[in-house]
Amino acid sequence: MIKNNYFLLLIIGLLVVSSCDEDDYYDVPDDLKGNIVQVLETKGNFSHMLKALKRSGYEKPLSASSYTLFAPTDEAFDAFLKEKGYGSVDDIPEAELKSLVQHHILSNAYSWRVILEQGLSGLVSPDDPKEHIITPKKPTLCYKPPVVETFEEKEYTVWKGRKFLPFFNPEFFLEPGDYNFFYPDTEYTTFNVANAAITGLDQGALNGIIHEVDHVLDPLPTIGDVIYNDDQFSLFKELTDRFLEYQYNYQATQEANKDNTGDIDSLFNKKHEGIISFAHDELDGVFQFGIDVPGGVKFNHTAFVPKNDVLQAYLNETFLKFYGSVEDIPDEAIRTLLNAHLVGARRSIGILPSDMEGGFSTNNGDNVKVPKTDVFMARWTNNGPFYGMKKVIQPNAFSSVIGDLFFNPDYSVLLKMMASTDLQILVSDPTHEYTFLAPDNDAFEKAGIRYDEARKVFFIKHPVSGEDVRLNSTQLKDILELHFISKEIEKVDRVIYESSIDGQNYLGLVPTGSHTFNVISGGSQEQGVTISNRISGTRKAENGTVYAVDQVLLPAQKSITQLLLEPGGPYEHFGNVLRKAGMVVGTSIPLLASGNFTVLVPTQEALDAYDLPDNRVDLEEFLRYFFVQGKQVYADRSIDGEFQTMRVDKEKTTANNRFFHKLRIVSDAHGALSVTDGAGNVSTIADSDNSNVISQGIAVHLIDKILLSK
């Protein structure tokens, strides 16, 4: 570190002085003669830069305080003036010149090695050593002044923040070609800052360090600046404007008025709800990889933005076949499309050209690969890499089992419900297969579920009072999860019971014809009713099969205890016996607390015909044989085997091992369930309306006989 070097030099100097006569004079080292301005003057090839410093008012500060200056040579300045159409430095407008000069200055003295060390700081991802948390860029003295913008007939003074200088070195870039992808006209020397090569490194001065560069360092735009100011991306801008909002920035407002002038009433951040805030110059470090990144660290976004004709063609071929205009396309669909082209600051340096073809994760959570040939323009901006695209990146969601939700207006309610949860990333994954039972808008209306657009919340009509009850995010997710099966079912030619995506509920698919089937869910079966969700259409998606259903599946509204103990319910008689055996505590049945059981409930007639044990302990032991542990068994023809109950087999149990009595359960080709007990008696389902009932991960069947363990 340079500070350590100066400290060491000071100590050595003091030791030398102490050993000499007090009249001896020791000169300043040759490489530290003069301040930054004086060093530039002696070199003779920085006349334009010296004039710029003088005109901008920075000649005096750079003669005293500690700074780092990136100094363009006269040749570099000549090229810049020619490109901009200026005859000399004197022709550059004052405000523009001041920003330009500020963009070449860093507070404090930084050698190249210090810049690299602070760019890395040893903080890396545990999974990827090249995943540096701290970005190799430094804040300059250049602040972009607040800009007044008008949005929806209201004016906002927008705070932009600082401009940064990015540094490029093999320690940050994966391949040499990465740099020239952005700066094809500058040689990549491994000592590069923005569009310039550092041709004179670590030139010392009494008050800082000078790095000689071969290009003038124009302040970099943001990703947002490129999108807003380049007409070939105006359609992408139009889509992002849907989500534009202005957020009051208290800290920036206070800082702007610290002299108590009150000139600036309020400063706002320009943000986009649900997508990255690509308009802002400063992007703070965040908590990543379990490491709390130091304050002031700035990360990068990445944007892959298709040009207008490409994006318009995509919209024509997809959304506009279903919607009358771009304005009619749902926000949720547009947001998903935009996020397929944006990568937030999950990676500090941004997505480099060498990353693109290997694959990276977008804001949608999709892993995508972008050929370099799809990019026609590349810009390194103040807040990350920008790529102009010749192709649209299609989100995985659009070709997944939930794809219809984005393109078919009949599924607008389901789309909004999906957007209110975190399920979209999961069920869009092309590496996993799903079966999706998709209710349309009419099904939600029939279920009494509606979306309040003004309040952005869902309501369900209470079945008794008729009042609207708000559904929270957990309840919405519970409803949605019940419509996804964690495997693909391409054909329902038999009775099938499968776990829903949450693993806590089961769905029964019962064929009723060659192309139709009914769906049994906990929300219907707990009331003893099999709902008839007749299938109206089937679609094969990239990661599974979609079935259109005419009713919404609802999670069980009653707990397993309520179900078994409900007065007047189909299992009340069994619940009364459980109470008599002491197996009910308050309002719960502790035996079933962990879920994942099957309860075989004998009918009232079967219980009445059997002489039950009078002793409470013996009665509980007898009843435990009716509880199958560790398995939810349904009337599915794939079932044929022995299952362990909760009744301990005392004859086999030892001090070291517990054994349980078993019973055999078989489901035939038609989905009929039979149970063979330890005594060889065979029981069957007595009441189909009150069997295959699902609640809290527990299956309940009403059978026609008592079960005996032996």
mmCIF file with all atom_site columns, C-alpha atoms in Angstrom, residues 156-261:
data_model
loop_
_atom_site.group_PDB
_atom_site.id
_atom_site.type_symbol
_atom_site.label_atom_id
_atom_site.label_alt_id
_atom_site.label_comp_id
_atom_site.label_asym_id
_atom_site.label_entity_id
_atom_site.label_seq_id
_atom_site.pdbx_PDB_ins_code
_atom_site.Cartn_x
_atom_site.Cartn_y
_atom_site.Cartn_z
_atom_site.occupancy
_atom_site.B_iso_or_equiv
_atom_site.pdbx_formal_charge
_atom_site.auth_seq_id
_atom_site.auth_comp_id
_atom_site.auth_asym_id
_atom_site.auth_atom_id
_atom_site.pdbx_PDB_model_num
ATOM 1   C CA . TYR A 1 156 ? -39.458 15.673  -10.164 1.00 0.00 ? 156 TYR A CA 1
ATOM 2   C CA . THR A 1 157 ? -35.904 16.788  -9.427  1.00 0.00 ? 157 THR A CA 1
ATOM 3   C CA . VAL A 1 158 ? -33.911 13.596  -9.946  1.00 0.00 ? 158 VAL A CA 1
ATOM 4   C CA . TRP A 1 159 ? -30.681 12.903  -8.072  1.00 0.00 ? 159 TRP A CA 1
ATOM 5   C CA . LYS A 1 160 ? -28.172 11.150  -10.311 1.00 0.00 ? 160 LYS A CA 1
ATOM 6   C CA . GLY A 1 161 ? -25.139 10.590  -8.083  1.00 0.00 ? 161 GLY A CA 1
ATOM 7   C CA . ARG A 1 162 ? -21.421 10.208  -8.698  1.00 0.00 ? 162 ARG A CA 1
ATOM 8   C CA . LYS A 1 163 ? -19.530 9.177   -11.794 1.00 0.00 ? 163 LYS A CA 1
ATOM 9   C CA . PHE A 1 164 ? -17.015 6.343   -11.497 1.00 0.00 ? 164 PHE A CA 1
ATOM 10  C CA . LEU A 1 165 ? -13.870 5.295   -13.306 1.00 0.00 ? 165 LEU A CA 1
ATOM 11  C CA . PRO A 1 166 ? -13.737 1.570   -14.119 1.00 0.00 ? 166 PRO A CA 1
ATOM 12  C CA . PHE A 1 167 ? -10.392 -0.239  -14.142 1.00 0.00 ? 167 PHE A CA 1
ATOM 13  C CA . PHE A 1 168 ? -9.550  -3.229  -16.289 1.00 0.00 ? 168 PHE A CA 1
ATOM 14  C CA . ASN A 1 169 ? -6.959  -5.834  -15.461 1.00 0.00 ? 169 ASN A CA 1
ATOM 15  C CA . PRO A 1 170 ? -6.643  -9.645  -15.838 1.00 0.00 ? 170 PRO A CA 1
ATOM 16  C CA . GLU A 1 171 ? -7.580  -10.001 -12.167 1.00 0.00 ? 171 GLU A CA 1
ATOM 17  C CA . PHE A 1 172 ? -11.063 -8.727  -13.025 1.00 0.00 ? 172 PHE A CA 1
ATOM 18  C CA . PHE A 1 173 ? -11.604 -9.856  -16.614 1.00 0.00 ? 173 PHE A CA 1
ATOM 19  C CA . LEU A 1 174 ? -11.902 -13.497 -17.563 1.00 0.00 ? 174 LEU A CA 1
ATOM 20  C CA . GLU A 1 175 ? -10.519 -13.116 -21.103 1.00 0.00 ? 175 GLU A CA 1
ATOM 21  C CA . PRO A 1 176 ? -8.449  -10.425 -22.862 1.00 0.00 ? 176 PRO A CA 1
ATOM 22  C CA . GLY A 1 177 ? -11.194 -10.047 -25.485 1.00 0.00 ? 177 GLY A CA 1
ATOM 23  C CA . ASP A 1 178 ? -13.652 -8.776  -22.879 1.00 0.00 ? 178 ASP A CA 1
ATOM 24  C CA . TYR A 1 179 ? -12.108 -5.308  -22.790 1.00 0.00 ? 179 TYR A CA 1
ATOM 25  C CA . ASN A 1 180 ? -11.963 -4.831  -26.552 1.00 0.00 ? 180 ASN A CA 1
ATOM 26  C CA . PHE A 1 181 ? -15.575 -5.947  -26.863 1.00 0.00 ? 181 PHE A CA 1
ATOM 27  C CA . PHE A 1 182 ? -16.403 -2.587  -25.258 1.00 0.00 ? 182 PHE A CA 1
ATOM 28  C CA . TYR A 1 183 ? -13.391 -0.556  -26.416 1.00 0.00 ? 183 TYR A CA 1
ATOM 29  C CA . PRO A 1 184 ? -12.248 -1.867  -29.810 1.00 0.00 ? 184 PRO A CA 1
ATOM 30  C CA . ASP A 1 185 ? -10.187 1.277   -30.556 1.00 0.00 ? 185 ASP A CA 1
ATOM 31  C CA . THR A 1 186 ? -8.015  1.050   -27.421 1.00 0.00 ? 186 THR A CA 1
ATOM 32  C CA . GLU A 1 187 ? -5.220  -1.451  -26.885 1.00 0.00 ? 187 GLU A CA 1
ATOM 33  C CA . TYR A 1 188 ? -5.772  -3.710  -23.912 1.00 0.00 ? 188 TYR A CA 1
ATOM 34  C CA . THR A 1 189 ? -2.486  -3.356  -22.050 1.00 0.00 ? 189 THR A CA 1
ATOM 35  C CA . THR A 1 190 ? -3.779  -4.813  -18.734 1.00 0.00 ? 190 THR A CA 1
ATOM 36  C CA . PHE A 1 191 ? -3.376  -1.272  -17.381 1.00 0.00 ? 191 PHE A CA 1
ATOM 37  C CA . ASN A 1 192 ? -6.610  0.287   -18.598 1.00 0.00 ? 192 ASN A CA 1
ATOM 38  C CA . VAL A 1 193 ? -9.068  2.798   -17.194 1.00 0.00 ? 193 VAL A CA 1
ATOM 39  C CA . ALA A 1 194 ? -12.378 3.191   -19.054 1.00 0.00 ? 194 ALA A CA 1
ATOM 40  C CA . ASN A 1 195 ? -11.561 3.824   -22.739 1.00 0.00 ? 195 ASN A CA 1
ATOM 41  C CA . ALA A 1 196 ? -7.879  4.601   -22.107 1.00 0.00 ? 196 ALA A CA 1
ATOM 42  C CA . ALA A 1 197 ? -4.623  2.749   -21.673 1.00 0.00 ? 197 ALA A CA 1
ATOM 43  C CA . ILE A 1 198 ? -2.379  3.971   -18.869 1.00 0.00 ? 198 ILE A CA 1
ATOM 44  C CA . THR A 1 199 ? 0.851   4.846   -20.643 1.00 0.00 ? 199 THR A CA 1
ATOM 45  C CA . GLY A 1 200 ? 2.627   6.341   -17.631 1.00 0.00 ? 200 GLY A CA 1
ATOM 46  C CA . LEU A 1 201 ? 1.914   4.472   -14.406 1.00 0.00 ? 201 LEU A CA 1
ATOM 47  C CA . ASP A 1 202 ? 2.317   5.675   -10.802 1.00 0.00 ? 202 ASP A CA 1
ATOM 48  C CA . GLN A 1 203 ? 4.072   8.984   -11.457 1.00 0.00 ? 203 GLN A CA 1
ATOM 49  C CA . GLY A 1 204 ? 4.636   10.497  -8.030  1.00 0.00 ? 204 GLY A CA 1
ATOM 50  C CA . ALA A 1 205 ? 4.099   14.068  -6.860  1.00 0.00 ? 205 ALA A CA 1
ATOM 51  C CA . LEU A 1 206 ? 4.329   15.671  -3.434  1.00 0.00 ? 206 LEU A CA 1
ATOM 52  C CA . ASN A 1 207 ? 0.553   15.647  -3.047  1.00 0.00 ? 207 ASN A CA 1
ATOM 53  C CA . GLY A 1 208 ? -0.502  12.564  -4.958  1.00 0.00 ? 208 GLY A CA 1
ATOM 54  C CA . ILE A 1 209 ? -0.086  10.314  -7.979  1.00 0.00 ? 209 ILE A CA 1
ATOM 55  C CA . ILE A 1 210 ? -0.420  10.909  -11.714 1.00 0.00 ? 210 ILE A CA 1
ATOM 56  C CA . HIS A 1 211 ? -1.393  8.202   -14.206 1.00 0.00 ? 211 HIS A CA 1
ATOM 57  C CA . GLU A 1 212 ? -0.741  9.271   -17.801 1.00 0.00 ? 212 GLU A CA 1
ATOM 58  C CA . VAL A 1 213 ? -3.502  8.084   -20.201 1.00 0.00 ? 213 VAL A CA 1
ATOM 59  C CA . ASP A 1 214 ? -3.845  8.021   -23.993 1.00 0.00 ? 214 ASP A CA 1
ATOM 60  C CA . HIS A 1 215 ? -7.526  9.018   -24.162 1.00 0.00 ? 215 HIS A CA 1
ATOM 61  C CA . VAL A 1 216 ? -9.654  11.685  -22.527 1.00 0.00 ? 216 VAL A CA 1
ATOM 62  C CA . LEU A 1 217 ? -12.029 10.063  -20.017 1.00 0.00 ? 217 LEU A CA 1
ATOM 63  C CA . ASP A 1 218 ? -15.505 11.330  -20.838 1.00 0.00 ? 218 ASP A CA 1
ATOM 64  C CA . PRO A 1 219 ? -18.037 10.817  -17.993 1.00 0.00 ? 219 PRO A CA 1
ATOM 65  C CA . LEU A 1 220 ? -19.844 7.535   -18.574 1.00 0.00 ? 220 LEU A CA 1
ATOM 66  C CA . PRO A 1 221 ? -23.611 7.382   -19.105 1.00 0.00 ? 221 PRO A CA 1
ATOM 67  C CA . THR A 1 222 ? -25.804 4.993   -17.100 1.00 0.00 ? 222 THR A CA 1
ATOM 68  C CA . ILE A 1 223 ? -27.606 2.041   -18.640 1.00 0.00 ? 223 ILE A CA 1
ATOM 69  C CA . GLY A 1 224 ? -30.714 4.200   -18.367 1.00 0.00 ? 224 GLY A CA 1
ATOM 70  C CA . ASP A 1 225 ? -29.048 7.060   -20.260 1.00 0.00 ? 225 ASP A CA 1
ATOM 71  C CA . VAL A 1 226 ? -28.295 4.738   -23.176 1.00 0.00 ? 226 VAL A CA 1
ATOM 72  C CA . ILE A 1 227 ? -31.855 3.425   -23.245 1.00 0.00 ? 227 ILE A CA 1
ATOM 73  C CA . TYR A 1 228 ? -33.417 6.893   -22.943 1.00 0.00 ? 228 TYR A CA 1
ATOM 74  C CA . ASN A 1 229 ? -31.181 8.704   -25.411 1.00 0.00 ? 229 ASN A CA 1
ATOM 75  C CA . ASP A 1 230 ? -30.698 6.162   -28.195 1.00 0.00 ? 230 ASP A CA 1
ATOM 76  C CA . ASP A 1 231 ? -33.802 6.088   -30.406 1.00 0.00 ? 231 ASP A CA 1
ATOM 77  C CA . GLN A 1 232 ? -33.172 2.518   -31.535 1.00 0.00 ? 232 GLN A CA 1
ATOM 78  C CA . PHE A 1 233 ? -34.120 1.365   -28.004 1.00 0.00 ? 233 PHE A CA 1
ATOM 79  C CA . SER A 1 234 ? -37.210 3.575   -27.618 1.00 0.00 ? 234 SER A CA 1
ATOM 80  C CA . LEU A 1 235 ? -39.645 0.628   -27.579 1.00 0.00 ? 235 LEU A CA 1
ATOM 81  C CA . PHE A 1 236 ? -37.773 -1.010  -24.691 1.00 0.00 ? 236 PHE A CA 1
ATOM 82  C CA . LYS A 1 237 ? -37.867 2.358   -22.896 1.00 0.00 ? 237 LYS A CA 1
ATOM 83  C CA . GLU A 1 238 ? -41.617 2.585   -23.519 1.00 0.00 ? 238 GLU A CA 1
ATOM 84  C CA . LEU A 1 239 ? -42.114 -0.811  -21.882 1.00 0.00 ? 239 LEU A CA 1
ATOM 85  C CA . THR A 1 240 ? -39.976 0.089   -18.857 1.00 0.00 ? 240 THR A CA 1
ATOM 86  C CA . ASP A 1 241 ? -41.881 3.353   -18.376 1.00 0.00 ? 241 ASP A CA 1
ATOM 87  C CA . ARG A 1 242 ? -44.850 1.273   -17.184 1.00 0.00 ? 242 ARG A CA 1
ATOM 88  C CA . PHE A 1 243 ? -42.959 0.606   -13.981 1.00 0.00 ? 243 PHE A CA 1
ATOM 89  C CA . LEU A 1 244 ? -41.318 3.997   -13.558 1.00 0.00 ? 244 LEU A CA 1
ATOM 90  C CA . GLU A 1 245 ? -41.661 5.656   -10.166 1.00 0.00 ? 245 GLU A CA 1
ATOM 91  C CA . TYR A 1 246 ? -39.931 8.490   -8.350  1.00 0.00 ? 246 TYR A CA 1
ATOM 92  C CA . GLN A 1 247 ? -38.834 7.735   -4.793  1.00 0.00 ? 247 GLN A CA 1
ATOM 93  C CA . TYR A 1 248 ? -38.040 10.578  -2.390  1.00 0.00 ? 248 TYR A CA 1
ATOM 94  C CA . ASN A 1 249 ? -34.386 10.579  -1.297  1.00 0.00 ? 249 ASN A CA 1
ATOM 95  C CA . TYR A 1 250 ? -34.160 12.204  2.122   1.00 0.00 ? 250 TYR A CA 1
ATOM 96  C CA . GLN A 1 251 ? -30.376 11.846  2.500   1.00 0.00 ? 251 GLN A CA 1
ATOM 97  C CA . ALA A 1 252 ? -29.597 13.391  -0.900  1.00 0.00 ? 252 ALA A CA 1
ATOM 98  C CA . THR A 1 253 ? -32.046 16.233  -0.247  1.00 0.00 ? 253 THR A CA 1
ATOM 99  C CA . GLN A 1 254 ? -30.411 17.046  3.090   1.00 0.00 ? 254 GLN A CA 1
ATOM 100 C CA . GLU A 1 255 ? -26.931 16.905  1.553   1.00 0.00 ? 255 GLU A CA 1
ATOM 101 C CA . ALA A 1 256 ? -27.953 19.203  -1.296  1.00 0.00 ? 256 ALA A CA 1
ATOM 102 C CA . ASN A 1 257 ? -29.274 21.778  1.197   1.00 0.00 ? 257 ASN A CA 1
ATOM 103 C CA . LYS A 1 258 ? -26.557 21.466  3.846   1.00 0.00 ? 258 LYS A CA 1
ATOM 104 C CA . ASP A 1 259 ? -25.728 25.134  3.380   1.00 0.00 ? 259 ASP A CA 1
ATOM 105 C CA . ASN A 1 260 ? -29.347 25.869  4.457   1.00 0.00 ? 260 ASN A CA 1
ATOM 106 C CA . THR A 1 261 ? -30.113 27.627  1.187   1.00 0.00 ? 261 THR A CA 1
#
